[in-house]
Short mmCIF file of N, CA and C in Angstrom, two decimals:
data_model
loop_
_atom_site.label_atom_id
_atom_site.label_comp_id
_atom_site.label_asym_id
_atom_site.label_seq_id
_atom_site.Cartn_x
_atom_site.Cartn_y
_atom_site.Cartn_z
N MET R 1 154.65 141.02 94.04
CA MET R 1 154.85 140.11 95.38
C MET R 1 153.63 139.54 95.46
N CYS R 2 153.72 138.30 95.93
CA CYS R 2 151.97 137.80 95.96
C CYS R 2 152.52 136.60 97.46
N GLY R 3 151.78 136.35 98.32
CA GLY R 3 151.51 135.66 99.59
C GLY R 3 150.70 134.92 100.20
N GLY R 4 149.67 135.08 99.25
CA GLY R 4 147.93 134.25 99.31
C GLY R 4 147.88 133.57 98.12
N GLY R 5 146.90 134.01 97.92
CA GLY R 5 146.37 132.69 96.92
C GLY R 5 146.74 132.39 95.52
N ASP R 6 147.63 132.71 95.09
CA ASP R 6 148.66 133.62 93.67
C ASP R 6 147.35 133.73 92.97
N TYR R 7 147.18 135.18 93.25
CA TYR R 7 146.10 135.75 92.78
C TYR R 7 147.34 136.76 92.20
N ALA R 8 148.41 137.36 92.28
CA ALA R 8 149.10 137.31 91.60
C ALA R 8 149.46 136.44 90.52
N ILE R 9 149.88 135.52 90.73
CA ILE R 9 150.40 135.06 89.73
C ILE R 9 149.11 135.14 88.56
N ASN R 10 148.05 134.73 88.90
CA ASN R 10 147.20 134.24 87.95
C ASN R 10 146.98 135.99 87.15
N ALA R 11 146.96 136.75 87.64
CA ALA R 11 146.19 138.22 87.27
C ALA R 11 147.58 137.89 86.01
N ALA R 12 148.26 137.98 85.86
CA ALA R 12 150.30 137.65 85.22
C ALA R 12 150.04 137.22 84.10
N LEU R 13 148.74 136.25 84.31
CA LEU R 13 148.85 134.87 82.68
C LEU R 13 147.66 135.90 81.42
N THR R 14 146.47 137.08 82.27
CA THR R 14 145.89 137.97 81.98
C THR R 14 146.83 139.55 81.54
N GLU R 15 147.12 140.09 81.70
CA GLU R 15 147.26 141.19 82.52
C GLU R 15 148.62 141.25 81.93
N LYS R 16 149.10 141.46 80.67
CA LYS R 16 149.80 141.80 80.00
C LYS R 16 150.73 143.30 80.52
N ARG R 17 150.31 144.12 81.05
CA ARG R 17 151.54 145.44 81.50
C ARG R 17 152.45 144.44 82.65
N ILE R 18 152.05 143.57 83.99
CA ILE R 18 152.78 143.48 84.36
C ILE R 18 153.94 142.35 84.10
N LYS R 19 155.69 142.92 84.25
CA LYS R 19 156.86 142.59 83.86
C LYS R 19 157.23 141.44 84.26
N ALA R 20 156.42 141.50 85.96
CA ALA R 20 157.20 139.98 86.51
C ALA R 20 156.42 139.88 87.95
N VAL R 21 156.74 138.64 88.12
CA VAL R 21 156.05 138.60 89.54
C VAL R 21 156.19 136.90 90.13
N VAL R 22 156.53 137.56 91.35
CA VAL R 22 156.60 136.38 92.43
C VAL R 22 155.69 136.33 93.46
N SER R 23 156.15 134.70 94.05
CA SER R 23 155.25 134.30 95.01
C SER R 23 156.61 133.65 95.37
N ILE R 24 156.79 134.31 97.14
CA ILE R 24 157.45 133.75 98.00
C ILE R 24 156.27 132.74 99.16
N THR R 25 155.56 133.15 99.36
CA THR R 25 155.04 132.61 100.18
C THR R 25 153.38 131.66 99.65
N GLY R 26 152.94 131.91 98.39
CA GLY R 26 152.20 131.51 97.84
C GLY R 26 151.64 130.61 97.76
N VAL R 27 150.10 130.30 97.63
CA VAL R 27 148.94 128.26 97.59
C VAL R 27 148.57 129.06 96.77
N ASN R 28 148.51 127.88 95.83
CA ASN R 28 146.75 127.66 94.75
C ASN R 28 145.71 126.93 96.33
N ILE R 29 144.64 128.10 96.44
CA ILE R 29 144.49 127.98 97.20
C ILE R 29 142.98 127.66 97.35
N GLY R 30 143.08 127.15 95.70
CA GLY R 30 142.14 126.44 95.61
C GLY R 30 142.29 124.78 95.92
N ARG R 31 143.26 124.42 95.50
CA ARG R 31 143.46 123.09 95.12
C ARG R 31 143.52 122.38 96.99
N LEU R 32 144.22 123.72 97.70
CA LEU R 32 144.03 123.65 98.77
C LEU R 32 142.63 123.29 99.67
N PHE R 33 142.25 123.63 99.48
CA PHE R 33 140.46 123.95 99.78
C PHE R 33 139.38 122.20 99.23
N ARG R 34 140.84 122.30 97.48
CA ARG R 34 139.68 120.90 97.62
C ARG R 34 140.38 119.92 98.17
N GLU R 35 141.64 120.15 98.64
CA GLU R 35 142.50 119.36 98.47
C GLU R 35 142.25 118.47 99.73
N GLY R 36 143.14 119.66 100.80
CA GLY R 36 142.99 119.59 102.72
C GLY R 36 142.08 119.81 103.27
N PHE R 37 141.49 120.61 102.83
CA PHE R 37 140.69 121.50 103.95
C PHE R 37 139.30 121.16 103.49
N SER R 38 139.07 120.63 102.92
CA SER R 38 137.64 119.29 102.43
C SER R 38 138.09 117.33 103.13
N ASN R 39 138.70 117.42 103.26
CA ASN R 39 139.54 116.08 103.19
C ASN R 39 139.53 115.53 101.89
N TYR R 40 140.23 115.93 101.45
CA TYR R 40 140.29 114.88 99.89
C TYR R 40 138.36 114.75 99.44
N ASP R 41 137.48 116.06 99.91
CA ASP R 41 136.07 114.54 99.84
C ASP R 41 135.52 116.39 99.13
N PRO R 42 135.61 116.74 98.00
CA PRO R 42 135.12 118.68 97.19
C PRO R 42 133.76 118.14 96.70
N ILE R 43 133.67 117.24 96.68
CA ILE R 43 131.64 116.36 96.46
C ILE R 43 131.47 117.11 97.58
N GLY R 44 131.42 116.68 98.73
CA GLY R 44 131.46 116.39 99.67
C GLY R 44 130.78 117.38 100.83
N ALA R 45 131.91 118.34 100.27
CA ALA R 45 132.59 119.80 100.62
C ALA R 45 131.24 120.38 100.64
N LEU R 46 130.60 120.79 98.93
CA LEU R 46 129.95 121.18 98.55
C LEU R 46 128.88 121.10 99.05
N ASN R 47 128.74 119.64 99.31
CA ASN R 47 126.82 119.73 99.59
C ASN R 47 126.72 120.29 100.67
N ALA R 48 127.97 120.06 101.71
CA ALA R 48 127.53 121.04 103.73
C ALA R 48 127.01 122.53 102.67
N MET R 49 127.96 122.76 101.56
CA MET R 49 128.06 124.53 101.44
C MET R 49 126.50 124.32 101.24
N ALA R 50 126.18 123.85 100.57
CA ALA R 50 124.40 123.80 100.04
C ALA R 50 123.83 123.76 101.40
N SER R 51 123.65 123.19 101.80
CA SER R 51 122.94 122.50 103.38
C SER R 51 123.35 124.08 103.59
N GLN R 52 124.00 124.12 104.02
CA GLN R 52 124.44 125.61 105.25
C GLN R 52 124.21 126.71 103.99
N ARG R 53 124.17 127.22 102.95
CA ARG R 53 123.28 128.67 102.58
C ARG R 53 121.32 128.16 102.64
N THR R 54 121.36 126.95 102.45
CA THR R 54 120.06 126.86 102.80
C THR R 54 119.09 126.86 104.20
N LYS R 55 120.18 126.84 105.35
CA LYS R 55 120.21 127.12 105.96
C LYS R 55 120.26 128.73 106.46
N GLU R 56 121.49 129.14 106.06
CA GLU R 56 120.98 130.76 106.30
C GLU R 56 119.87 131.50 105.68
N ALA R 57 119.25 131.06 104.60
CA ALA R 57 118.30 131.39 103.81
C ALA R 57 117.18 131.41 105.36
N ARG R 58 117.17 130.09 105.36
CA ARG R 58 115.89 130.13 106.47
C ARG R 58 115.65 130.60 107.85
N GLY R 59 117.36 131.21 107.62
CA GLY R 59 117.57 132.72 109.29
C GLY R 59 118.67 131.41 110.11
N GLY R 60 119.10 130.47 109.82
CA GLY R 60 120.13 129.35 110.39
C GLY R 60 121.55 130.82 110.73
N GLU R 61 121.80 130.08 111.42
CA GLU R 61 123.27 130.70 112.43
C GLU R 61 123.81 130.31 111.13
N LEU R 62 125.03 131.79 111.11
CA LEU R 62 126.24 131.26 109.73
C LEU R 62 126.89 130.83 110.58
N GLN R 63 127.76 129.44 109.84
CA GLN R 63 129.26 129.04 110.30
C GLN R 63 130.40 130.07 109.70
N ILE R 64 130.95 130.69 110.76
CA ILE R 64 132.39 130.87 110.02
C ILE R 64 133.19 130.04 110.41
N ASN R 65 134.52 129.53 109.39
CA ASN R 65 135.46 129.18 109.82
C ASN R 65 136.26 129.60 110.05
N GLU R 66 137.20 129.15 111.10
CA GLU R 66 138.92 129.93 111.40
C GLU R 66 139.93 128.19 110.42
N LEU R 67 140.19 129.32 109.36
CA LEU R 67 141.46 128.62 107.55
C LEU R 67 142.54 128.88 108.97
N LEU R 68 142.52 129.06 109.80
CA LEU R 68 144.12 127.94 110.61
C LEU R 68 143.91 127.31 111.93
N PRO R 69 144.68 126.78 112.44
CA PRO R 69 145.48 126.64 114.07
C PRO R 69 144.70 127.47 114.96
N ALA R 70 144.53 128.57 116.27
CA ALA R 70 144.31 129.44 117.00
C ALA R 70 146.19 129.64 117.35
N SER R 71 146.67 128.20 116.98
CA SER R 71 148.37 128.82 117.88
C SER R 71 148.98 126.94 117.16
N LEU R 72 150.68 127.71 117.22
CA LEU R 72 151.44 126.60 116.83
C LEU R 72 151.33 125.58 118.08
N ASP R 73 150.74 125.44 119.56
CA ASP R 73 150.18 124.57 120.38
C ASP R 73 148.68 123.62 119.61
N ALA R 74 148.25 124.44 119.48
CA ALA R 74 146.82 123.61 119.12
C ALA R 74 147.34 123.08 117.65
N ALA R 75 147.95 123.14 116.61
CA ALA R 75 148.08 122.39 115.13
C ALA R 75 148.68 121.45 115.89
N LYS R 76 149.50 121.18 116.79
CA LYS R 76 150.66 120.14 116.65
C LYS R 76 149.02 119.31 118.04
N ALA R 77 148.40 120.01 118.72
CA ALA R 77 147.67 119.41 119.19
C ALA R 77 146.83 118.51 118.35
N HIS R 78 146.18 119.17 117.47
CA HIS R 78 145.19 118.71 116.44
C HIS R 78 146.11 117.67 115.26
N GLY R 79 147.40 117.33 114.96
CA GLY R 79 148.10 116.55 114.14
C GLY R 79 148.63 117.20 113.46
N LEU R 80 147.77 118.65 113.25
CA LEU R 80 149.10 119.32 111.54
C LEU R 80 150.13 119.62 112.20
N THR R 81 150.45 118.74 111.60
CA THR R 81 152.19 119.54 110.68
C THR R 81 152.21 119.72 109.93
N GLU R 82 151.92 119.28 109.14
CA GLU R 82 151.69 119.65 107.79
C GLU R 82 152.66 121.17 107.47
N ARG R 83 153.68 121.43 106.56
CA ARG R 83 154.65 122.40 106.31
C ARG R 83 153.67 124.27 106.70
N ASP R 84 153.02 124.17 105.55
CA ASP R 84 152.33 125.22 104.70
C ASP R 84 150.84 126.00 106.50
N VAL R 85 150.93 124.69 106.48
CA VAL R 85 149.70 124.82 107.78
C VAL R 85 150.54 125.64 109.13
N TYR R 86 151.78 125.18 109.10
CA TYR R 86 152.90 125.22 110.74
C TYR R 86 152.88 126.93 110.85
N GLU R 87 153.34 126.90 108.70
CA GLU R 87 154.79 128.08 108.90
C GLU R 87 153.26 129.26 108.46
N ALA R 88 152.12 129.33 108.25
CA ALA R 88 151.46 130.53 108.19
C ALA R 88 150.54 130.75 109.93
N THR R 89 150.43 129.40 110.71
CA THR R 89 149.83 129.78 111.83
C THR R 89 150.72 130.48 112.42
N ASP R 90 152.47 129.89 112.61
CA ASP R 90 153.93 130.43 112.76
C ASP R 90 153.25 132.19 112.91
N TYR R 91 153.09 132.58 111.28
CA TYR R 91 153.17 133.78 111.30
C TYR R 91 152.01 134.98 111.15
N TYR R 92 150.50 133.98 110.67
CA TYR R 92 149.10 134.30 111.09
C TYR R 92 149.06 134.61 112.53
N LYS R 93 149.07 133.49 113.80
CA LYS R 93 149.06 133.37 114.31
C LYS R 93 149.44 134.11 115.66
N THR R 94 150.09 134.91 115.08
CA THR R 94 152.01 135.55 116.10
C THR R 94 151.80 137.00 116.08
N PRO R 95 152.31 138.00 116.48
CA PRO R 95 152.33 139.56 116.80
C PRO R 95 153.31 139.65 115.66
N ARG R 96 153.78 138.30 114.85
CA ARG R 96 154.71 138.67 113.93
C ARG R 96 153.84 139.53 112.64
N GLY R 97 153.01 138.89 112.21
CA GLY R 97 152.01 138.66 110.83
C GLY R 97 150.57 138.90 111.42
N GLN R 98 150.12 138.94 112.52
CA GLN R 98 148.68 138.65 113.51
C GLN R 98 148.08 140.67 113.20
N GLN R 99 147.37 140.39 112.59
CA GLN R 99 146.39 142.03 112.16
C GLN R 99 145.28 141.77 112.98
N PRO R 100 144.78 143.05 113.23
CA PRO R 100 143.64 143.01 114.14
C PRO R 100 142.10 142.81 113.24
N GLY R 101 142.27 142.96 111.47
CA GLY R 101 141.81 142.96 110.65
C GLY R 101 141.87 141.62 109.58
N GLY R 102 142.15 140.63 110.68
CA GLY R 102 143.60 139.73 109.56
C GLY R 102 142.35 138.75 108.88
N ALA R 103 142.39 138.32 107.54
CA ALA R 103 141.23 137.65 107.04
C ALA R 103 142.43 136.19 107.30
N THR R 104 142.06 135.25 109.20
CA THR R 104 142.06 133.85 108.78
C THR R 104 140.58 133.23 108.98
N LYS R 105 139.39 133.81 108.70
CA LYS R 105 138.11 132.93 108.87
C LYS R 105 137.05 133.05 107.79
N MET R 106 136.50 132.61 107.67
CA MET R 106 135.44 132.31 105.96
C MET R 106 134.92 131.73 106.30
N LEU R 107 132.82 132.39 105.88
CA LEU R 107 131.73 131.74 105.77
C LEU R 107 132.15 130.37 105.27
N PHE R 108 131.46 129.28 105.82
CA PHE R 108 132.05 128.37 105.04
C PHE R 108 130.94 128.18 104.01
N SER R 109 129.52 128.95 104.01
CA SER R 109 128.64 128.62 103.04
C SER R 109 129.13 129.37 101.45
N HIS R 110 130.27 131.00 102.00
CA HIS R 110 130.63 131.20 100.54
C HIS R 110 131.92 130.78 100.07
N ALA R 111 132.52 129.38 100.64
CA ALA R 111 133.54 128.92 100.15
C ALA R 111 133.93 128.12 99.16
N GLN R 112 132.28 127.89 99.10
CA GLN R 112 132.22 127.05 97.07
C GLN R 112 132.78 127.50 96.09
N LYS R 113 133.18 129.02 95.66
CA LYS R 113 133.74 129.03 94.94
C LYS R 113 135.22 129.26 94.66
N THR R 114 136.05 129.49 96.01
CA THR R 114 136.99 128.36 96.15
C THR R 114 137.42 127.32 95.76
N LEU R 115 136.42 126.81 95.97
CA LEU R 115 137.40 125.55 95.60
C LEU R 115 137.46 125.03 94.41
N ALA R 116 136.50 125.60 92.69
CA ALA R 116 136.66 125.92 92.14
C ALA R 116 138.11 126.82 90.88
N TRP R 117 138.75 127.69 91.95
CA TRP R 117 139.43 128.96 91.53
C TRP R 117 140.89 127.65 91.03
N ASP R 118 141.94 127.84 90.67
CA ASP R 118 142.76 127.34 90.55
C ASP R 118 143.74 128.12 89.79
N ALA R 119 144.82 128.60 90.96
CA ALA R 119 145.71 129.79 90.27
C ALA R 119 146.72 129.74 89.29
N PHE R 120 146.71 128.47 88.82
CA PHE R 120 147.34 127.15 87.74
C PHE R 120 147.00 127.18 86.42
N ALA R 121 145.66 127.81 86.07
CA ALA R 121 145.09 127.29 85.12
C ALA R 121 145.36 127.96 83.57
N PHE R 122 145.70 126.99 83.08
CA PHE R 122 146.02 127.73 81.40
C PHE R 122 146.87 128.39 81.56
N THR R 123 148.39 128.70 82.58
CA THR R 123 150.02 129.25 83.05
C THR R 123 150.29 128.96 81.43
N GLU R 124 150.54 127.37 80.81
CA GLU R 124 151.14 126.50 79.03
C GLU R 124 150.48 127.44 78.51
N VAL R 125 149.32 127.98 78.33
CA VAL R 125 148.42 128.70 77.18
C VAL R 125 149.25 131.13 77.20
N LEU R 126 148.73 131.02 78.73
CA LEU R 126 149.12 132.97 78.27
C LEU R 126 150.44 132.68 79.84
N LEU R 127 150.63 132.14 80.08
CA LEU R 127 152.19 132.68 80.49
C LEU R 127 152.82 133.43 79.66
N THR R 128 153.41 134.68 79.83
CA THR R 128 154.19 135.10 79.00
C THR R 128 155.17 135.77 79.16
N LEU R 129 155.45 135.75 80.79
CA LEU R 129 156.89 136.58 81.37
C LEU R 129 157.54 135.09 81.25
N ASN R 130 159.00 136.15 81.15
CA ASN R 130 160.36 134.78 81.33
C ASN R 130 160.17 133.84 82.99
N ARG R 131 160.70 132.74 82.29
CA ARG R 131 160.21 131.31 83.81
C ARG R 131 161.91 131.50 83.86
N PRO R 132 162.20 130.62 84.98
CA PRO R 132 163.62 130.47 85.29
C PRO R 132 164.48 128.81 84.42
N GLY R 133 165.38 129.55 83.52
CA GLY R 133 165.58 128.77 82.93
C GLY R 133 165.45 129.17 81.02
N ASN R 134 164.33 130.11 81.55
CA ASN R 134 164.28 130.19 79.32
C ASN R 134 164.40 132.03 79.70
N PRO R 135 165.54 132.25 79.51
CA PRO R 135 165.65 133.86 79.30
C PRO R 135 165.11 134.59 78.87
N GLY R 136 164.30 135.39 78.88
CA GLY R 136 163.95 136.46 77.09
C GLY R 136 164.35 137.69 76.97
N ASP R 137 164.01 138.47 75.76
CA ASP R 137 164.53 138.61 74.98
C ASP R 137 165.80 139.69 75.62
#
């Protein structure tokens, strides 16, 4: 089961001992970073991350970004009504799913690898698990 960046889906592409994988709330985190979190300007985001890394290397302050609004009210106040953001906030920012060490923050300067990630790259070639409508042996 994968409820994160679809890492389990990606692992199933090359780990042939995996017999089944499902994603209920997974999101292609790379696409989300390239499109949503970068305001559809991934090159601009990469340039900003490079500048931030240079700043940090020179002793500057770390930029820690919150990946989700602090609450549903905060999401609404900022016009963030997209379903995935709303549901993730409803889960990770409420007692239902909130954890003391929960990972809802990220160093901005380290996000460049996430922009290049694609959970579904090469699925058409490497995925050999049964697919809906494609019964196996």
